[in-house]
PDB file of C-alpha atoms in Angstrom:
ATOM      1  CA  VAL A   1     124.126-194.826-148.790  1.00 72.00           C
ATOM      2  CA  SER A   2     127.710-195.885-149.787  1.00 73.00           C
ATOM      3  CA  MET A   3     129.359-193.053-151.612  1.00 69.00           C
ATOM      4  CA  PRO A   4     131.306-195.536-153.939  1.00 69.00           C
ATOM      5  CA  GLN A   5     127.925-196.919-155.072  1.00 71.00           C
ATOM      6  CA  VAL A   6     126.465-193.461-155.681  1.00 67.00           C
ATOM      7  CA  MET A   7     129.505-192.182-157.633  1.00 66.00           C
ATOM      8  CA  ALA A   8     129.644-195.439-159.736  1.00 68.00           C
ATOM      9  CA  SER A   9     125.992-194.962-160.686  1.00 64.00           C
ATOM     10  CA  PHE A  10     126.769-191.634-162.164  1.00 58.00           C
ATOM     11  CA  GLY A  11     129.956-192.712-163.916  1.00 60.00           C
ATOM     12  CA  LEU A  12     132.202-190.723-161.693  1.00 60.00           C
ATOM     13  CA  PRO A  13     135.408-191.636-159.752  1.00 60.00           C
ATOM     14  CA  PRO A  14     134.623-193.268-156.344  1.00 62.00           C
ATOM     15  CA  MET A  15     134.637-191.307-153.197  1.00 65.00           C
ATOM     16  CA  ALA A  16     135.011-192.767-149.642  1.00 63.00           C
ATOM     17  CA  GLY A  17     132.264-192.687-146.875  1.00 65.00           C
ATOM     18  CA  LYS A  18     128.596-192.572-146.868  1.00 71.00           C
ATOM     19  CA  VAL A  19     125.870-190.071-147.641  1.00 73.00           C
ATOM     20  CA  SER A  20     122.437-189.616-145.729  1.00 76.00           C
ATOM     21  CA  ALA A  21     119.737-187.297-146.463  1.00 76.00           C
ATOM     22  CA  LYS A  22     116.426-185.765-145.223  1.00 79.00           C
ATOM     23  CA  LEU A  23     114.004-184.963-147.873  1.00 77.00           C
ATOM     24  CA  PRO A  24     111.056-182.503-147.456  1.00 80.00           C
ATOM     25  CA  GLU A  25     107.618-183.006-148.993  1.00 83.00           C
ATOM     26  CA  LEU A  26     107.336-182.227-152.611  1.00 83.00           C
ATOM     27  CA  SER A  27     104.583-181.216-154.958  1.00 87.00           C
ATOM     28  CA  PHE A  28     104.365-181.759-158.801  1.00 86.00           C
ATOM     29  CA  GLN A  29     102.102-179.688-160.867  1.00 84.00           C
ATOM     30  CA  ARG A  30     101.981-178.541-164.460  1.00 83.00           C
ATOM     31  CA  ASN A  31     105.166-180.513-165.341  1.00 85.00           C
ATOM     32  CA  LYS A  32     106.928-178.678-162.327  1.00 89.00           C
ATOM     33  CA  LEU A  33     108.552-180.297-159.341  1.00 88.00           C
ATOM     34  CA  VAL A  34     109.013-178.074-156.177  1.00 88.00           C
ATOM     35  CA  LEU A  35     110.197-179.153-152.788  1.00 85.00           C
ATOM     36  CA  ASP A  36     108.322-177.868-149.818  1.00 84.00           C
ATOM     37  CA  GLY A  37     111.447-177.109-147.661  1.00 85.00           C
ATOM     38  CA  ASP A  38     115.117-177.694-147.808  1.00 88.00           C
ATOM     39  CA  ILE A  39     117.159-180.814-148.611  1.00 88.00           C
ATOM     40  CA  GLU A  40     119.712-181.788-145.819  1.00 88.00           C
ATOM     41  CA  VAL A  41     122.635-184.110-146.659  1.00 87.00           C
ATOM     42  CA  SER A  42     125.237-185.525-144.373  1.00 86.00           C
ATOM     43  CA  LEU A  43     128.542-186.067-146.218  1.00 84.00           C
ATOM     44  CA  PHE A  44     132.213-186.092-145.502  1.00 86.00           C
ATOM     45  CA  LYS A  45     131.539-185.632-141.751  1.00 88.00           C
ATOM     46  CA  GLY A  46     129.684-182.323-142.551  1.00 91.00           C
ATOM     47  CA  ALA A  47     126.497-181.190-143.872  1.00 91.00           C
ATOM     48  CA  ILE A  48     125.069-179.728-147.135  1.00 92.00           C
ATOM     49  CA  GLU A  49     121.897-177.847-147.479  1.00 93.00           C
ATOM     50  CA  ILE A  50     120.074-177.540-150.753  1.00 92.00           C
ATOM     51  CA  THR A  51     117.397-174.807-150.865  1.00 92.00           C
ATOM     52  CA  ASP A  52     114.946-173.217-153.410  1.00 92.00           C
ATOM     53  CA  PHE A  53     114.965-176.473-155.403  1.00 91.00           C
ATOM     54  CA  GLU A  54     112.750-176.745-158.440  1.00 92.00           C
ATOM     55  CA  ILE A  55     112.641-178.657-161.591  1.00 93.00           C
ATOM     56  CA  SER A  56     110.436-177.400-164.409  1.00 93.00           C
ATOM     57  CA  GLU A  57     109.652-179.157-167.725  1.00 90.00           C
ATOM     58  CA  LEU A  58     110.630-182.423-165.879  1.00 84.00           C
ATOM     59  CA  PHE A  59     109.649-184.839-168.609  1.00 86.00           C
ATOM     60  CA  SER A  60     110.584-182.650-171.528  1.00 88.00           C
ATOM     61  CA  ARG A  61     113.691-182.965-173.702  1.00 90.00           C
ATOM     62  CA  VAL A  62     115.213-179.914-171.635  1.00 92.00           C
ATOM     63  CA  PRO A  63     114.356-180.085-167.930  1.00 92.00           C
ATOM     64  CA  ARG A  64     115.436-177.056-166.172  1.00 94.00           C
ATOM     65  CA  LEU A  65     116.690-177.372-162.507  1.00 93.00           C
ATOM     66  CA  TYR A  66     117.421-174.465-160.091  1.00 95.00           C
ATOM     67  CA  ALA A  67     118.790-174.573-156.622  1.00 94.00           C
ATOM     68  CA  ASN A  68     121.133-173.053-154.077  1.00 96.00           C
ATOM     69  CA  VAL A  69     123.585-175.097-152.052  1.00 95.00           C
ATOM     70  CA  VAL A  70     125.501-174.423-148.878  1.00 96.00           C
ATOM     71  CA  ALA A  71     128.214-176.751-147.410  1.00 95.00           C
ATOM     72  CA  ARG A  72     129.528-176.648-143.793  1.00 95.00           C
ATOM     73  CA  GLY A  73     132.271-178.540-142.025  1.00 95.00           C
ATOM     74  CA  LEU A  74     133.237-181.069-144.834  1.00 93.00           C
ATOM     75  CA  ASP A  75     136.495-182.962-143.811  1.00 93.00           C
ATOM     76  CA  LEU A  76     139.032-182.347-146.523  1.00 91.00           C
ATOM     77  CA  GLU A  77     140.965-185.593-145.448  1.00 90.00           C
ATOM     78  CA  THR A  78     137.905-187.852-146.011  1.00 85.00           C
ATOM     79  CA  LEU A  79     137.187-186.019-149.283  1.00 83.00           C
ATOM     80  CA  THR A  80     140.577-186.471-150.761  1.00 82.00           C
ATOM     81  CA  SER A  81     141.447-189.848-149.262  1.00 76.00           C
ATOM     82  CA  THR A  82     140.121-191.859-152.246  1.00 65.00           C
ATOM     83  CA  PHE A  83     141.600-190.025-155.029  1.00 68.00           C
ATOM     84  CA  SER A  84     145.040-190.081-156.465  1.00 69.00           C
ATOM     85  CA  PHE A  85     144.898-186.307-156.054  1.00 76.00           C
ATOM     86  CA  GLY A  86     146.761-186.322-152.738  1.00 83.00           C
ATOM     87  CA  ASN A  87     145.899-185.829-149.149  1.00 89.00           C
ATOM     88  CA  ILE A  88     144.670-182.506-147.678  1.00 92.00           C
ATOM     89  CA  SER A  89     143.564-181.888-144.041  1.00 94.00           C
ATOM     90  CA  GLY A  90     141.237-179.187-142.863  1.00 95.00           C
ATOM     91  CA  THR A  91     137.676-178.039-142.722  1.00 96.00           C
ATOM     92  CA  LEU A  92     135.891-176.908-146.016  1.00 95.00           C
ATOM     93  CA  ASP A  93     132.900-174.573-146.249  1.00 97.00           C
ATOM     94  CA  GLY A  94     131.372-173.449-149.409  1.00 96.00           C
ATOM     95  CA  HIS A  95     128.348-172.500-151.615  1.00 97.00           C
ATOM     96  CA  VAL A  96     126.883-172.805-155.025  1.00 96.00           C
ATOM     97  CA  THR A  97     124.409-169.895-155.485  1.00 97.00           C
ATOM     98  CA  GLY A  98     122.172-169.450-158.569  1.00 96.00           C
ATOM     99  CA  LEU A  99     122.747-173.028-159.809  1.00 95.00           C
ATOM    100  CA  HIS A 100     120.775-173.510-163.219  1.00 96.00           C
ATOM    101  CA  LEU A 101     121.003-176.716-165.210  1.00 94.00           C
ATOM    102  CA  GLU A 102     119.220-177.324-168.528  1.00 94.00           C
ATOM    103  CA  ALA A 103     119.046-180.979-169.729  1.00 91.00           C
ATOM    104  CA  TRP A 104     121.276-181.621-166.601  1.00 88.00           C
ATOM    105  CA  GLN A 105     124.041-179.569-168.121  1.00 90.00           C
ATOM    106  CA  PRO A 106     125.270-176.397-166.218  1.00 92.00           C
ATOM    107  CA  VAL A 107     124.108-173.055-167.649  1.00 94.00           C
ATOM    108  CA  SER A 108     125.118-170.668-164.732  1.00 96.00           C
ATOM    109  CA  PHE A 109     126.334-170.646-161.204  1.00 96.00           C
ATOM    110  CA  ASP A 110     128.495-168.962-158.660  1.00 97.00           C
ATOM    111  CA  ALA A 111     130.554-171.259-156.415  1.00 96.00           C
ATOM    112  CA  TYR A 112     133.294-171.009-153.947  1.00 96.00           C
ATOM    113  CA  PHE A 113     134.749-173.587-151.498  1.00 96.00           C
ATOM    114  CA  GLY A 114     137.500-172.693-148.909  1.00 96.00           C
ATOM    115  CA  THR A 115     138.986-173.592-145.689  1.00 96.00           C
ATOM    116  CA  ARG A 116     137.950-172.070-142.450  1.00 92.00           C
ATOM    117  CA  GLU A 117     140.234-169.164-141.139  1.00 85.00           C
ATOM    118  CA  ASN A 118     139.933-170.458-137.500  1.00 88.00           C
ATOM    119  CA  ASP A 119     139.899-174.112-138.245  1.00 92.00           C
ATOM    120  CA  GLU A 120     140.242-176.584-135.431  1.00 91.00           C
ATOM    121  CA  ILE A 121     141.934-179.063-137.612  1.00 93.00           C
ATOM    122  CA  ARG A 122     145.643-178.620-138.512  1.00 91.00           C
ATOM    123  CA  HIS A 123     146.020-177.649-142.160  1.00 93.00           C
ATOM    124  CA  ARG A 124     148.533-180.097-143.871  1.00 91.00           C
ATOM    125  CA  ILE A 125     148.861-180.893-147.475  1.00 90.00           C
ATOM    126  CA  SER A 126     150.902-183.577-149.257  1.00 88.00           C
ATOM    127  CA  ARG A 127     153.456-182.923-151.927  1.00 84.00           C
ATOM    128  CA  GLN A 128     151.184-184.612-154.616  1.00 83.00           C
ATOM    129  CA  ALA A 129     148.267-182.454-153.588  1.00 86.00           C
ATOM    130  CA  VAL A 130     150.420-179.337-153.978  1.00 84.00           C
ATOM    131  CA  ASP A 131     151.454-180.248-157.327  1.00 79.00           C
ATOM    132  CA  ASN A 132     148.032-181.041-158.612  1.00 80.00           C
ATOM    133  CA  LEU A 133     146.480-177.843-157.146  1.00 80.00           C
ATOM    134  CA  GLY A 134     149.166-176.024-158.920  1.00 74.00           C
ATOM    135  CA  ARG A 135     148.120-177.662-162.255  1.00 72.00           C
ATOM    136  CA  ILE A 136     144.582-176.557-161.514  1.00 70.00           C
ATOM    137  CA  GLY A 137     145.909-173.087-160.881  1.00 57.00           C
ATOM    138  CA  ALA A 138     148.009-173.218-164.239  1.00 53.00           C
ATOM    139  CA  GLN A 139     151.396-173.149-162.194  1.00 52.00           C
ATOM    140  CA  THR A 140     152.589-176.487-162.940  1.00 46.00           C
ATOM    141  CA  SER A 141     155.312-178.472-161.198  1.00 46.00           C
ATOM    142  CA  VAL A 142     155.273-176.297-158.049  1.00 52.00           C
ATOM    143  CA  LEU A 143     157.518-178.875-156.177  1.00 53.00           C
ATOM    144  CA  SER A 144     159.034-180.756-159.235  1.00 49.00           C
ATOM    145  CA  SER A 145     162.558-179.436-158.647  1.00 53.00           C
ATOM    146  CA  GLY A 146     164.758-178.303-155.680  1.00 61.00           C
ATOM    147  CA  TRP A 147     164.944-179.757-152.209  1.00 61.00           C
ATOM    148  CA  LEU A 148     161.197-179.350-151.503  1.00 63.00           C
ATOM    149  CA  ARG A 149     160.376-182.335-153.636  1.00 64.00           C
ATOM    150  CA  PHE A 150     161.892-184.527-150.842  1.00 65.00           C
ATOM    151  CA  ILE A 151     159.394-183.275-148.215  1.00 71.00           C
ATOM    152  CA  PRO A 152     156.226-185.481-147.997  1.00 73.00           C
ATOM    153  CA  ASN A 153     153.895-182.913-146.625  1.00 82.00           C
ATOM    154  CA  TYR A 154     153.743-179.256-145.669  1.00 86.00           C
ATOM    155  CA  SER A 155     151.643-176.770-143.524  1.00 89.00           C
ATOM    156  CA  TYR A 156     149.381-174.227-145.338  1.00 92.00           C
ATOM    157  CA  GLY A 157     147.292-171.231-144.264  1.00 93.00           C
ATOM    158  CA  GLN A 158     144.226-171.076-146.398  1.00 94.00           C
ATOM    159  CA  LEU A 159     142.855-172.938-149.446  1.00 93.00           C
ATOM    160  CA  GLY A 160     140.202-171.761-151.695  1.00 93.00           C
ATOM    161  CA  LEU A 161     138.829-172.201-155.180  1.00 90.00           C
ATOM    162  CA  GLY A 162     135.761-170.501-156.987  1.00 92.00           C
ATOM    163  CA  CYS A 163     134.131-170.548-160.319  1.00 92.00           C
ATOM    164  CA  ARG A 164     131.631-168.101-161.740  1.00 94.00           C
ATOM    165  CA  PHE A 165     130.241-170.162-164.703  1.00 94.00           C
ATOM    166  CA  GLU A 166     128.457-168.618-167.674  1.00 92.00           C
ATOM    167  CA  ARG A 167     128.394-169.310-171.312  1.00 90.00           C
ATOM    168  CA  GLY A 168     130.546-172.435-171.053  1.00 90.00           C
ATOM    169  CA  TYR A 169     133.379-170.867-169.252  1.00 92.00           C
ATOM    170  CA  CYS A 170     134.543-170.599-165.504  1.00 90.00           C
ATOM    171  CA  LEU A 171     136.054-167.402-164.138  1.00 90.00           C
ATOM    172  CA  MET A 172     138.265-168.672-161.584  1.00 88.00           C
ATOM    173  CA  SER A 173     139.147-167.134-158.198  1.00 89.00           C
ATOM    174  CA  GLY A 174     140.857-168.124-155.084  1.00 90.00           C
ATOM    175  CA  VAL A 175     141.588-167.268-151.452  1.00 91.00           C
ATOM    176  CA  ALA A 176     142.760-163.704-152.584  1.00 87.00           C
ATOM    177  CA  ASN A 177     143.922-161.829-155.716  1.00 84.00           C
ATOM    178  CA  THR A 178     147.602-161.439-156.493  1.00 81.00           C
ATOM    179  CA  ASN A 179     148.963-157.955-157.729  1.00 72.00           C
ATOM    180  CA  SER A 180     148.610-159.212-161.226  1.00 68.00           C
ATOM    181  CA  GLU A 181     145.805-161.064-162.891  1.00 72.00           C
ATOM    182  CA  GLY A 182     146.062-164.200-160.964  1.00 81.00           C
ATOM    183  CA  PHE A 183     144.894-165.367-157.657  1.00 87.00           C
ATOM    184  CA  TYR A 184     145.998-167.472-154.625  1.00 88.00           C
ATOM    185  CA  VAL A 185     144.572-171.050-154.439  1.00 88.00           C
ATOM    186  CA  LEU A 186     146.830-171.846-151.345  1.00 90.00           C
ATOM    187  CA  THR A 187     148.371-169.470-148.906  1.00 91.00           C
ATOM    188  CA  ARG A 188     151.377-169.826-146.543  1.00 88.00           C
ATOM    189  CA  GLY A 189     150.942-170.963-143.024  1.00 85.00           C
ATOM    190  CA  GLY A 190     152.598-172.559-140.038  1.00 75.00           C
ATOM    191  CA  LEU A 191     155.284-171.359-137.761  1.00 71.00           C
ATOM    192  CA  ILE A 192     158.198-173.482-139.251  1.00 68.00           C
ATOM    193  CA  PRO A 193     159.358-173.564-142.798  1.00 69.00           C
ATOM    194  CA  PRO A 194     159.221-174.720-145.587  1.00 73.00           C
ATOM    195  CA  TRP A 195     156.343-172.160-146.638  1.00 74.00           C
ATOM    196  CA  ILE A 196     154.647-172.612-149.774  1.00 81.00           C
ATOM    197  CA  ASP A 197     151.821-170.850-151.797  1.00 83.00           C
ATOM    198  CA  ILE A 198     150.183-171.548-155.055  1.00 85.00           C
ATOM    199  CA  LYS A 199     149.038-168.797-157.506  1.00 82.00           C
ATOM    200  CA  GLY A 200     146.723-169.079-160.469  1.00 79.00           C
ATOM    201  CA  ARG A 201     148.288-167.338-163.390  1.00 72.00           C
ATOM    202  CA  GLY A 202     145.124-167.339-165.565  1.00 67.00           C
ATOM    203  CA  LYS A 203     141.490-166.954-164.617  1.00 76.00           C
ATOM    204  CA  LEU A 204     139.434-168.371-167.502  1.00 82.00           C
ATOM    205  CA  ILE A 205     138.732-172.142-168.387  1.00 84.00           C
ATOM    206  CA  SER A 206     136.252-173.899-170.302  1.00 86.00           C
ATOM    207  CA  TRP A 207     133.933-176.034-168.391  1.00 86.00           C
ATOM    208  CA  GLN A 208     134.646-179.162-170.360  1.00 84.00           C
ATOM    209  CA  ASN A 209     138.499-178.705-169.943  1.00 81.00           C
ATOM    210  CA  LEU A 210     138.116-178.064-166.314  1.00 81.00           C
ATOM    211  CA  ILE A 211     136.051-181.204-165.615  1.00 80.00           C
ATOM    212  CA  ASP A 212     138.351-183.316-167.933  1.00 78.00           C
ATOM    213  CA  GLY A 213     141.471-181.962-166.106  1.00 74.00           C
ATOM    214  CA  ILE A 214     140.084-182.904-162.645  1.00 73.00           C
ATOM    215  CA  LYS A 215     139.134-186.383-163.843  1.00 71.00           C
ATOM    216  CA  GLN A 216     142.537-186.938-165.328  1.00 70.00           C
ATOM    217  CA  ILE A 217     144.330-185.628-162.157  1.00 67.00           C
ATOM    218  CA  SER A 218     142.119-187.894-159.798  1.00 63.00           C
ATOM    219  CA  THR A 219     143.360-190.947-161.810  1.00 61.00           C
ATOM    220  CA  GLY A 220     147.099-189.668-161.779  1.00 56.00           C
ATOM    221  CA  GLU A 221     147.113-187.911-165.089  1.00 53.00           C
ATOM    222  CA  VAL A 222     147.662-184.203-165.822  1.00 49.00           C
ATOM    223  CA  ALA A 223     145.992-181.787-168.077  1.00 44.00           C
ATOM    224  CA  VAL A 224     144.186-178.536-166.877  1.00 47.00           C
ATOM    225  CA  LYS A 225     144.917-175.299-168.716  1.00 48.00           C
ATOM    226  CA  LEU A 226     143.654-171.844-167.858  1.00 47.00           C
ATOM    227  CA  GLY A 227     143.936-168.911-170.242  1.00 49.00           C
ATOM    228  CA  ALA A 228     142.265-165.930-171.876  1.00 42.00           C
ATOM    229  CA  ASP A 229     140.594-167.768-174.746  1.00 45.00           C
ATOM    230  CA  GLY A 230     137.273-167.356-173.236  1.00 41.00           C
ATOM    231  CA  GLN A 231     137.560-163.730-172.364  1.00 40.00           C
ATOM    232  CA  GLN A 232     135.300-162.555-175.267  1.00 35.00           C
ATOM    233  CA  GLN A 233     132.658-164.973-174.339  1.00 36.00           C
ATOM    234  CA  LEU A 234     132.317-163.549-170.932  1.00 35.00           C
ATOM    235  CA  GLN A 235     132.122-159.917-171.985  1.00 32.00           C
TER     236      GLN A 235
END
């Protein structure tokens, strides 16, 4: 199935490539849909496995979906090639555990996606992607000034971003924590300078603000803000 067609059907920005899937047998009883096995999806030159998939109250006003997701070997260059986000090369692994949706909206989950430590693909990132990752991490205009803005792409070490979602807010994480209350979205790498890293200065963001900000970045706009306004909601 063509990814641009799939994304358009959900009203989302288009993605390059194709998706194929292997679906197990399913059973439907007492308004509950359960898969007898795992869903295997081939996407972005990698594989996604969906386990423990279940939908209860399927035909009610508030259907509930539960699942766990594991991603292996996704090609970052293919993933980022369509968007205005900028180009990133590398291999991405990740997971979404304890996924719970109600009326197709997220209730809770714990997610993390990051590059492999011993990646066979060289880690490179464009200046545009660095700036946009900095905006997600609340460190805006990373390369907007100085001589670094004239270099089109850079080497990097590791890239990672996580979200523990509950009560409408994401508690963000990255490759590693900083000495303060922040985290690294991108770490330094490569033998030859320039060396760059990206640090997130805050950890909390509302889910809607995060989704809206990513959509804006994908179309060349900018608006992602992290902060402590949701701290009480998570306590």
